[in-house]
CSV table of C-alpha atoms in Angstrom, one decimal:
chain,number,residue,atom,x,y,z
A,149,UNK,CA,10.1,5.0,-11.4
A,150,UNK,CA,6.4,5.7,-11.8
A,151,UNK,CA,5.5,5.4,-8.2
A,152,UNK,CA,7.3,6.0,-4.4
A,153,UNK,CA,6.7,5.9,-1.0
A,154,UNK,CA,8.8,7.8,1.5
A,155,UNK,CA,8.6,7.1,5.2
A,156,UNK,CA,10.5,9.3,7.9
A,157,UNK,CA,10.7,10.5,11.5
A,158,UNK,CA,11.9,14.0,13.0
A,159,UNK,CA,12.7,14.2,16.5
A,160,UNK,CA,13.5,17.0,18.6
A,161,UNK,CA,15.4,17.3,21.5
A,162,UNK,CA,14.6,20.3,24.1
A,163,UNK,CA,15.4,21.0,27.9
A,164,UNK,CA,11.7,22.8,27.9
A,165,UNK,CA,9.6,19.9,26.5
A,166,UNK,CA,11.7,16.6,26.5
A,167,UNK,CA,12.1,14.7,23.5
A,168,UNK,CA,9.4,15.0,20.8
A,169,UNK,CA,8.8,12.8,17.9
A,170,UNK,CA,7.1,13.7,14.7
A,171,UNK,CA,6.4,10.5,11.7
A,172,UNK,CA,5.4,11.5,8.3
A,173,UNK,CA,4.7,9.0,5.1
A,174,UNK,CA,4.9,10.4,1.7
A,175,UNK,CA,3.7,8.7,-1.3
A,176,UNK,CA,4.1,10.0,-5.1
A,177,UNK,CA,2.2,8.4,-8.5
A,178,UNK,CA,3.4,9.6,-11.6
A,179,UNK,CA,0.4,9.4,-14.1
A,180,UNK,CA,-0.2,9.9,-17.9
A,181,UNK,CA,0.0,13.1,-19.8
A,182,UNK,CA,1.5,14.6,-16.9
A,183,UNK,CA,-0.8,14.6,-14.4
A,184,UNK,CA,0.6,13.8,-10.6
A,185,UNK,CA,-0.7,13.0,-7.5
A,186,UNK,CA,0.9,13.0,-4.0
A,187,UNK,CA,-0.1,11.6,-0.5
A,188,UNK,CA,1.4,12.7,3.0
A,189,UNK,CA,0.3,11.7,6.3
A,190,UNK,CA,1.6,13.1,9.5
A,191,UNK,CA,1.5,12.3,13.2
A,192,UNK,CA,3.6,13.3,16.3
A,193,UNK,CA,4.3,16.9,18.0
A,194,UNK,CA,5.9,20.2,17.6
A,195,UNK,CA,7.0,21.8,19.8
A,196,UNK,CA,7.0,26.2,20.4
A,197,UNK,CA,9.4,27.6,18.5
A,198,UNK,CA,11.7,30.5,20.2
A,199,UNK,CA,9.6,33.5,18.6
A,200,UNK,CA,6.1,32.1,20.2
A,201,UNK,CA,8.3,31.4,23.4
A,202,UNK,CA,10.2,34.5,24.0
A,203,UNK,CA,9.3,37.2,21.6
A,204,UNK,CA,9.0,40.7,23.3
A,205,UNK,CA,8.4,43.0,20.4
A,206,UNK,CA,6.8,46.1,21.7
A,207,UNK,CA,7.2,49.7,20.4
A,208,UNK,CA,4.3,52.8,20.0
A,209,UNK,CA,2.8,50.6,16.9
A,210,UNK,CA,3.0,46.9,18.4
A,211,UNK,CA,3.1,45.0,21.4
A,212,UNK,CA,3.4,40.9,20.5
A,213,UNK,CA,4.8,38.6,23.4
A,214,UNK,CA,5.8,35.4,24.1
A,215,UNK,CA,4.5,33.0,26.0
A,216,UNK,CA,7.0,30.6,28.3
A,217,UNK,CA,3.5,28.5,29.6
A,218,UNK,CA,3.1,27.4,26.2
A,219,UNK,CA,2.3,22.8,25.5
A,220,UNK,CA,3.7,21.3,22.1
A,221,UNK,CA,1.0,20.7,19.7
A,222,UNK,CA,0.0,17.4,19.4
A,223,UNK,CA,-1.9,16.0,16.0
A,224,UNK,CA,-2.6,14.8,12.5
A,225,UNK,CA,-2.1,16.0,9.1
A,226,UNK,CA,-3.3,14.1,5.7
A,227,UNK,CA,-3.0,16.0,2.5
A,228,UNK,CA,-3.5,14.8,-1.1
A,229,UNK,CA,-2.0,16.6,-3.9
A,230,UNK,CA,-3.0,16.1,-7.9
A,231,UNK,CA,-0.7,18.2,-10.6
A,232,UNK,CA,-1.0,18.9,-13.6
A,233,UNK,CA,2.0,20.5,-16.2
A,234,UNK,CA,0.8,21.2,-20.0
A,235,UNK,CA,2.6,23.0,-22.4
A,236,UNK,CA,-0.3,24.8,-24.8
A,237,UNK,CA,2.8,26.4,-27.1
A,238,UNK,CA,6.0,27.4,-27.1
A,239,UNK,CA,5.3,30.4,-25.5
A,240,UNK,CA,2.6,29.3,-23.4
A,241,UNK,CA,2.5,26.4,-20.2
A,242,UNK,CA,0.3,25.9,-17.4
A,243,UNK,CA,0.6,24.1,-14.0
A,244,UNK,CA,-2.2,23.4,-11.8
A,245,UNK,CA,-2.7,21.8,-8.4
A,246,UNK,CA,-5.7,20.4,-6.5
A,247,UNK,CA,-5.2,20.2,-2.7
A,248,UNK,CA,-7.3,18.0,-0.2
A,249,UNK,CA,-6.4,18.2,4.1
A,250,UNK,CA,-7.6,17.4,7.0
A,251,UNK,CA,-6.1,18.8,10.2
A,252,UNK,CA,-6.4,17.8,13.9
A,253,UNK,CA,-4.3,19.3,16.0
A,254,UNK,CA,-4.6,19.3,19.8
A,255,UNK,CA,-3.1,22.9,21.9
A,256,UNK,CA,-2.7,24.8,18.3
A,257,UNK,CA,-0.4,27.7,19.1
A,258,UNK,CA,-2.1,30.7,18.1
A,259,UNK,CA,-1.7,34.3,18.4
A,260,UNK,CA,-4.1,35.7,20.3
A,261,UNK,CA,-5.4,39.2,20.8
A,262,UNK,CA,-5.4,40.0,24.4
A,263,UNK,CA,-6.2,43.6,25.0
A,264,UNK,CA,-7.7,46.1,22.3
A,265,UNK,CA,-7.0,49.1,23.6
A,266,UNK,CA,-3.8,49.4,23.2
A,267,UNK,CA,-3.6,46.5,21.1
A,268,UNK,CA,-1.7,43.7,22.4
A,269,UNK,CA,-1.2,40.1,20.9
A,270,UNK,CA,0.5,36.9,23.0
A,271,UNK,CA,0.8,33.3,22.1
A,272,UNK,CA,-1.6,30.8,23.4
A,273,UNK,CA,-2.6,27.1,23.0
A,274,UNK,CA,-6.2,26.6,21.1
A,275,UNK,CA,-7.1,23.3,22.9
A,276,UNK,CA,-8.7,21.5,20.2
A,277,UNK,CA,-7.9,22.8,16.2
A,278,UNK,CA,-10.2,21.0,13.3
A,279,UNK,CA,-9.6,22.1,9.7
A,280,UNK,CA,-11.2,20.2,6.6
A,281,UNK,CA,-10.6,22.0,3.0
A,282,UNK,CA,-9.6,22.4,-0.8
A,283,UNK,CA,-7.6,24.7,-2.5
A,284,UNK,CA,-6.8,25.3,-6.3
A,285,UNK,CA,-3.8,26.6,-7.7
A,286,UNK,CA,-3.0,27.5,-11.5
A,287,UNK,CA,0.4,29.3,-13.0
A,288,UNK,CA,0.0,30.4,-16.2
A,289,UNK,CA,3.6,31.2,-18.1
A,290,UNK,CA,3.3,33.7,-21.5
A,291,UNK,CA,6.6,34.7,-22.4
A,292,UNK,CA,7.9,37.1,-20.1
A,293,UNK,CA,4.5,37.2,-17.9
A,294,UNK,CA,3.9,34.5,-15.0
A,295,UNK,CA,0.4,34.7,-13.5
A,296,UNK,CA,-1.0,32.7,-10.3
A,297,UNK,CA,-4.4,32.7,-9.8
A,298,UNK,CA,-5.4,30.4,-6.8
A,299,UNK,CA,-8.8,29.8,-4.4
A,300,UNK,CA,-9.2,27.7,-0.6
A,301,UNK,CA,-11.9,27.2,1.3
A,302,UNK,CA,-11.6,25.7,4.9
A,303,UNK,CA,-14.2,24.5,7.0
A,304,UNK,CA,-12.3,25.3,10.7
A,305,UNK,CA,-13.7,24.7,14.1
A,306,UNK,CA,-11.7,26.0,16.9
A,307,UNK,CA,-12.0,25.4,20.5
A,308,UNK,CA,-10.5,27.0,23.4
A,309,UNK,CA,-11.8,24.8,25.8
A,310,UNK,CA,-11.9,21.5,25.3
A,311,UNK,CA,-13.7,19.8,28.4
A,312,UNK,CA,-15.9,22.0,28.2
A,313,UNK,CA,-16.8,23.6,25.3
A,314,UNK,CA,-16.9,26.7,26.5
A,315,UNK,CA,-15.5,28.9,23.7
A,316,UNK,CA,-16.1,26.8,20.2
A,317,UNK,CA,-16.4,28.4,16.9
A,318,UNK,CA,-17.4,26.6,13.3
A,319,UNK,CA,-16.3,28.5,10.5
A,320,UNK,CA,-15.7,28.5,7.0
A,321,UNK,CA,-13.3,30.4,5.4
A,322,UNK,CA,-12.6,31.4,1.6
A,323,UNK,CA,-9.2,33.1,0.2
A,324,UNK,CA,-8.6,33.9,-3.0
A,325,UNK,CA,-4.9,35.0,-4.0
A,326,UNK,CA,-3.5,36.1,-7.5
A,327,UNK,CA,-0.1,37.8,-8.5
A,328,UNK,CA,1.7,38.3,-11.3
A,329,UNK,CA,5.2,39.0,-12.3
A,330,UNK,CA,6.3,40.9,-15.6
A,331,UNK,CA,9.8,40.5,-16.9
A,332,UNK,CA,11.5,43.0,-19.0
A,333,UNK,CA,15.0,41.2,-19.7
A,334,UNK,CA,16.3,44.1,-21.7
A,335,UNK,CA,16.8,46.5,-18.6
A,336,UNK,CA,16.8,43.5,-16.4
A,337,UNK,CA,13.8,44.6,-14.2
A,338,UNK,CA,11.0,43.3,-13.0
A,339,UNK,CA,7.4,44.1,-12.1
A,340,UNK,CA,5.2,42.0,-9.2
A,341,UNK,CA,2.2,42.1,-8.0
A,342,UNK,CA,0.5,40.5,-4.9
A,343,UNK,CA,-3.4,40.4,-4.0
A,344,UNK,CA,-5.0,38.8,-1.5
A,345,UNK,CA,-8.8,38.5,-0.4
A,346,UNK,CA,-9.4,36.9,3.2
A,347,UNK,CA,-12.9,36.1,3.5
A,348,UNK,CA,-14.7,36.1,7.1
A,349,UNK,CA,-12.5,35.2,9.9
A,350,UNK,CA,-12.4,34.8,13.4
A,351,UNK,CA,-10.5,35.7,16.2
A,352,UNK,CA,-10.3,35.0,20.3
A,353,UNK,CA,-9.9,37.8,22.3
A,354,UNK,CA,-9.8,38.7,25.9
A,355,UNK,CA,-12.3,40.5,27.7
A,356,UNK,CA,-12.6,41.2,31.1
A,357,UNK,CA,-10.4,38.2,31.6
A,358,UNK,CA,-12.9,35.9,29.3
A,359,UNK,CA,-12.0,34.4,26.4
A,360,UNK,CA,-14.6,35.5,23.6
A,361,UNK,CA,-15.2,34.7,19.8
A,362,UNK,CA,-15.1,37.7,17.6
A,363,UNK,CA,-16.2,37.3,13.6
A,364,UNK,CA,-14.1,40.0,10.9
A,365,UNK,CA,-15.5,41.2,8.0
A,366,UNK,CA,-13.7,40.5,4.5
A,367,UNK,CA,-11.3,42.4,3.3
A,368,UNK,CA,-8.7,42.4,0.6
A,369,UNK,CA,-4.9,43.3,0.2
A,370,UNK,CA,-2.5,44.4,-2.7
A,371,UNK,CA,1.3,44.9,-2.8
A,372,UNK,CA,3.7,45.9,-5.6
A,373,UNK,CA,7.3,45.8,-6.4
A,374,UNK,CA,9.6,46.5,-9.4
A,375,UNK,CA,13.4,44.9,-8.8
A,376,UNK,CA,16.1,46.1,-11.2
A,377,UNK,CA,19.5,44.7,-11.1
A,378,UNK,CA,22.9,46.2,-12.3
A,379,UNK,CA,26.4,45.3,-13.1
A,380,UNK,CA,26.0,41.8,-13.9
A,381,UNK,CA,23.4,41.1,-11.0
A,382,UNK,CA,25.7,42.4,-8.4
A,383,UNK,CA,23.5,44.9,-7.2
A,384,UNK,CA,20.1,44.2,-6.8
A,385,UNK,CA,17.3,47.0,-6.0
A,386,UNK,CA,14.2,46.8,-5.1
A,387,UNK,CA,11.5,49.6,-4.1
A,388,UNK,CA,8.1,48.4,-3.3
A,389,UNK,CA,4.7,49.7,-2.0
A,390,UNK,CA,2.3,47.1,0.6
A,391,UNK,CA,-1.0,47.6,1.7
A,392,UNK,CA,-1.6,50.0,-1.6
A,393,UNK,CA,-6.0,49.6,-0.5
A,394,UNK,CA,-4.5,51.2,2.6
A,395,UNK,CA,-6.9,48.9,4.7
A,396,UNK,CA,-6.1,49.8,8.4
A,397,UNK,CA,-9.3,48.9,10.2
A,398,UNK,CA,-12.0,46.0,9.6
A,399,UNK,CA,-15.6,45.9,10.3
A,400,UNK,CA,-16.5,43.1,13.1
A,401,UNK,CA,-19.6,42.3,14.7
A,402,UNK,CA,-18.5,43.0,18.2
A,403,UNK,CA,-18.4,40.2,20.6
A,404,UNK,CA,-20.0,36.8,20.2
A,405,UNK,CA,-20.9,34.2,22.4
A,406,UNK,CA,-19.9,35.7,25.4
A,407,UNK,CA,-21.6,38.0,28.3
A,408,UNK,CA,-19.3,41.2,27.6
A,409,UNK,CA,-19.9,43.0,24.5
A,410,UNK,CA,-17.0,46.2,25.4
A,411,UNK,CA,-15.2,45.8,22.5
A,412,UNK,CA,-15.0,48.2,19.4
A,413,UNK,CA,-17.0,47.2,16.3
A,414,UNK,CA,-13.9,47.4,14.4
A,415,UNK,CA,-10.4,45.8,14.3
A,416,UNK,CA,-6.9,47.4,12.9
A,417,UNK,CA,-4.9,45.3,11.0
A,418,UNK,CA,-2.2,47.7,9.6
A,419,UNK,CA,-0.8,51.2,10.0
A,420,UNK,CA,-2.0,51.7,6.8
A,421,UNK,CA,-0.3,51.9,3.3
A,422,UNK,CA,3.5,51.9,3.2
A,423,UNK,CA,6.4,52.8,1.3
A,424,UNK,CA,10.5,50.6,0.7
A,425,UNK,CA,13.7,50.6,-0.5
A,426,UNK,CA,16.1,47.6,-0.7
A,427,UNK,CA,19.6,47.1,-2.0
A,428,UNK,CA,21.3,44.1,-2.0
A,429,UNK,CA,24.9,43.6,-3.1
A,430,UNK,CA,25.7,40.4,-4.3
A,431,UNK,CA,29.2,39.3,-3.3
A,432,UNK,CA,29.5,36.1,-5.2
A,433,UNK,CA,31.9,34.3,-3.2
């Protein structure tokens, strides 16, 4: 009971790509005072899915396509997971998790940014995809108040051409992430919060027709919500606010690596800060 090992195989059949295999082991070691750790290794292929294939989504604020010339990816995945649940009170209980992965991953399907002005993204294979990192995750549980507070860092080194080496990038990357979510069972509502920090990043764009490596600055990003439901969870409404920093552009460092240097020093990421509604009606059937 203590300890299990779980082997399995997907396949996938497609008149695109042929048949496609993926095999995955699992193992999970139930320790003492509830600490738990997990194992999975992963080999085989994946193959595009129909949004990176056929996607034509292109309006005045976007313009993200497809890509039929697309190659399954073909790699490895190891991860190692260690939990830990403790119950400090009644009122009080945290879980934590430590996370451990190495990725290798040949023709990565990325999206990649292949005109700035206007801005225009389409799906392309990164021929060689390496990503070693760590990541911490911690819930803590206070009556009515749940609050996640978790950190990653990834060493990644991407390159677009593989033979050749002529577009490779080492980088490392920290996130930080925390929300929270405040529950006020009286007037059955409640209150989230999301934040996220993405350290320096990368990105390929095209320039001229050449591939080049551009680096983005940090920057962080905050969303709310408050969810009330009525008449016996029926109807369930939600009115929410993203992007409250309204970040819409990001400081880069131009182009590197490459012969053109064209591009803006700056890249948009939103439209800016943005406003919902949403009601659901629950028809319990």
């Amino acid at each position: 009971e203590s300890f299990s090992v779980q082997p399995g195989i997907r396949a996938s059949f497609t008149n695109l790509f042929g048949t496609q295999l993926y095999y995955e082991t699992s193992a999970r070691k139930l320790l003492k005072n509830n600490w738990e750790a997990r194992a999975v290794l992963g080999f085989g292929t994946r193959t595009p899915n129909f949004d990176e294939l056929y996607t034509y989504f292109v309006d005045v604020n976007h313009d993200v396509r497809g890509n039929l010339n697309l190659n399954p990816e073909e790699g490895i995945s190891t991860f190692f997971h260690l939990k830990k649940h403790a119950t400090i009170s009644d009122n009080l209980s945290i879980k934590n998790k430590l996370t451990f992965s190495y990725i290798n991953v040949a023709d990565r399907i990325e999206l990649i940014t292949i005109n700035e002005f206007p801005l225009q993204f389409e799906y392309n294979n990164i021929d060689d995809f390496r990503s070693i990192g760590t990541s911490l995750e911690n819930d803590f549980y206070y009556k009515n108040l749940k609050l996640s507070i978790g950190a990653s860092y990834f060493a990644i080194k991407k390159n677009f051409n593989f033979e050749t080496e002529a577009l490779a990038t080492n980088q490392g990357n920290f996130q930080l992430n925390t929300n929270f979510t405040y529950s006020i069972p009286k007037i059955n509502t409640a209150i989230t919060g999301y934040y996220k920090f993405i350290g320096e990043t990368n990105r390929f764009l095209l320039v001229d027709g050449v591939y080049q490596n551009q680096i983005i600055d940090p920057y962080g990003w905050f969303d709310m919500t408050i969810n009330k439901k009525l008449l016996d969870d029926k109807i369930d409404i939600t009115l929410g606010a993203r992007n409250l920093f309204n970040v819409v552009e990001v400081t880069t460092n131009g182009v590197s690596n490459g012969a053109h240097s064209g591009t803006s020093n700056s890249v948009v990421l939103g439209y800016g800060r943005s406003y919902f509604l949403k009601l659901g009606y629950n028809l319990k059937i």
